[in-house]
Amino acid sequence: MKIAAALTCAGAAAHASVIAPKDGQSISIPPTKPDDAIVVPKDFVGFGIESAFLNNFANDFSENLVSALAARMSAPPVMRIGGTSGDYFLFDAHQKEDKVCFHGKCGSHDASYLLGQSFFDGYKRFKDARFIVQAPLGNPINTTNTLAFVTRAWKNLDGGRRVQAIALGNEVEFIYRAGAKAYVDAALSLQASIVKELKLQGGAANIFEAGNTASGTVTGNKLYQVYVPKTRKSIKGSAVLFDLLTLTYPSKEILDANFNKNGRISTTAEHWYQISGDHPWTDHTMQSLMINHTAISERFGPYLPSIKATRDRKLDYAITEDSAVLGGAQIHFSGGFGYTLWAVDFNLAAMARSVARVTNLAGRPNAKRVFWTPDNTGGEPSPGPHVRAPFPAAIFVADFIGKRSPSAVKEIKTQGDLTSAYAMYDEKSGTLRRVALVNMRLYNGTASTNRQRLSFQVNVGSGVKQVKVRRLRADKGVAAMGYDFGGPSNNVSWAGEQWSHGVDFGKGHFRTGKVEEHVVKVDNNGVALVVVPDSEAVMLLV
Ligand SMILES: *[C@@H]1O[C@H](CO)[C@@H](O)[C@H](O)[C@H]1NC(C)=O
Ligand SMILES: *[C@@H]1O[C@H](CO)[C@@H](O)[C@H](O)[C@H]1NC(C)=O
Ligand SMILES: *[C@@H]1O[C@H](CO)[C@@H](O)[C@H](O)[C@H]1NC(C)=O
Ligand SMILES: *[C@@H]1O[C@H](CO)[C@@H](O)[C@H](O)[C@H]1NC(C)=O
């Protein structure tokens, strides 16, 4: 096990419909945990729900999906209930309905809702999970209202025992446009009111999440950076209703403005939408901008200063809202198996860069880019209830982290834009436990029957006799939409397991009744030959 392990990749001839790749490549895996491997938090993978739609998700089906994830983890997954709608909630204790829309684009996140008592029943659900509660943070703050909200959520989350964090606002640079200091001043005063109201003592008060900075703010997307709506009314209005934004501030600036002076911040959070704006969507767009490891890696560039600033202060840095596509693309580009591959690589790349948590989008019923839709309220083009193609990506990520003992991850360099590799080690013993290989070369099973593949030679060490290989796959490649959406030709499975509303109500089922995996013998030099078809991710269990 002391010999440097090598992972090489070369063309493999196979049966008739499979074309051998021209590009061979060679990469190497450290046989034992390298010093710079990153310890992965046990609750790394979770889900995010847009605030106003909590009760659409408060059903047995969604709960089964969350429990399916929790069962693979050694700590409760985190559910982020947050988003634009969550900052504009008002509360009326006498209202019968759980929510009534009174302003804006009703049915979406860009609207204002008046909540009744029953809204908070949603927080009684998902007992296997912990929650991020977003404290409504308007400008100015309506403290009475925010405390009415936070105390009710807190009570229903088992008196705070299932609260992972209290987020002070969402995409706060759009609300406090005068700069980080304006946000920090307002949020600190709200924080003090919350601490007092909930009677949080000592370390129990150190649970606040900062920022939830918008994706475009971090990356300097001009449209986002330069123009913000003058009033909430004008969000969908014309350009003349927009005014100039002079200051934007990622999480680093919020920390630099001394937000954590009282030690009560636990996490800074930012958002990530890989592709925003209009693009002519074709498979080429998907390959070049989305399922492309170089594109994902390079986009971390502007995030790194805030990740570092957060980690330097020994706080957690989380990505609490993320997807490949913000808008514009048809659902088969934004919500199919291409998103699954993107989500796997994004989650693994994030954990390898010290991101403590990713809460993947369950979102809202009418969004296209979601892991599942909870009910039938979304309508076209996002009907439901459905488990969508990306859902198994969350299970893959959880299984890669593993359940037994703490793990540490290391990204392994590959050549070219379209493959990635990650090694997972036992944190204590340093033993190599699992290897994830992602082949993002686009295969569209609707357009073509020829599926190419790559064959990797993985050196797992001469002490190992065999490895087990499990696959995250779809016959249709990136065109697969999942069984509930597209029927039996659109299946997406992980190690032979699928999740479906129609078949198993979100509990998961195996097509053959058991885990599907195959054993690969390790040769005398410690090398396992592993074949990965295009648009597929595999995991080696060492
Ligand atoms: C503040 O919140 C309370 C409780 O939700 C509400 O009754 C009141 O109208 C709000 N005030 C303003 C100025 O919006
Ligand atoms: C992947 O993304 C990088 C960075 O944006 C780009 O330069 C490259 O052309 C893309 N690769 C492919 C195969 O589209
Ligand atoms: C796959 O191919 C079909 C048929 O050419 C096309 O309509 C579709 O846009 C392609 N991409 C995806 C992701 O389905
Ligand atoms: C797809 O999944 C369904 C539900 O498990 C199953 O009945 C069907 O046989 C599968 N189809 C294929 C082609 O594997």
XYZ file of N, CA, C and O and ligand atoms in Angstrom, residues 473 475 483 487-492 498 500 503-504 509-511, ligand 4:
78
model
N -26.497 5.217 -13.280
C -26.628 5.110 -14.732
C -28.049 5.292 -15.239
O -29.012 5.203 -14.486
N -30.049 4.205 -19.130
C -29.924 3.716 -20.513
C -29.895 4.883 -21.505
O -29.182 4.844 -22.496
N -38.013 7.612 -14.049
C -39.177 6.751 -14.309
C -40.505 7.511 -14.171
O -41.386 7.377 -15.019
N -41.338 7.443 -17.797
C -41.696 6.040 -17.973
C -40.477 5.138 -17.991
O -39.343 5.593 -17.786
N -40.705 3.829 -18.243
C -39.660 2.820 -18.051
C -38.452 2.924 -18.979
O -37.445 2.263 -18.747
N -38.525 3.751 -20.024
C -37.323 3.921 -20.858
C -36.418 5.024 -20.302
O -35.344 5.271 -20.831
N -36.885 5.706 -19.248
C -36.143 6.843 -18.691
C -35.572 6.561 -17.308
O -35.237 7.472 -16.562
N -35.456 5.285 -16.966
C -34.991 4.927 -15.620
C -33.604 5.490 -15.303
O -32.736 5.550 -16.175
N -33.457 5.854 -14.048
C -32.152 6.262 -13.522
C -31.926 5.414 -12.276
O -32.790 5.369 -11.394
N -33.788 2.304 -7.563
C -34.481 3.476 -8.096
C -35.408 4.022 -7.025
O -35.872 3.276 -6.168
N -39.069 6.188 -6.772
C -40.192 6.562 -7.631
C -41.427 6.831 -6.784
O -41.670 6.135 -5.788
N -43.916 3.736 -7.959
C -43.588 2.351 -7.612
C -43.403 2.147 -6.101
O -43.883 1.172 -5.537
N -42.698 3.075 -5.456
C -42.336 2.805 -4.054
C -42.623 3.966 -3.103
O -42.202 3.956 -1.965
N -36.555 1.159 -4.523
C -36.721 -0.271 -4.802
C -35.608 -0.732 -5.742
O -35.084 0.045 -6.536
N -35.266 -2.008 -5.610
C -34.250 -2.590 -6.495
C -34.954 -3.353 -7.609
O -35.848 -4.154 -7.345
N -34.530 -3.117 -8.831
C -35.145 -3.781 -9.979
C -35.020 -5.298 -9.843
O -35.926 -6.046 -10.150
C -37.664 0.720 -15.295
O -38.123 0.680 -13.964
C -39.389 0.088 -13.789
C -39.783 0.262 -12.332
O -38.844 -0.387 -11.525
C -39.332 -1.381 -14.223
O -40.603 -1.951 -14.128
C -38.851 -1.457 -15.663
O -38.658 -2.804 -16.020
C -37.536 -0.696 -15.848
N -37.219 -0.638 -17.262
C -36.014 -0.955 -17.721
C -35.832 -0.818 -19.191
O -35.117 -1.344 -17.005
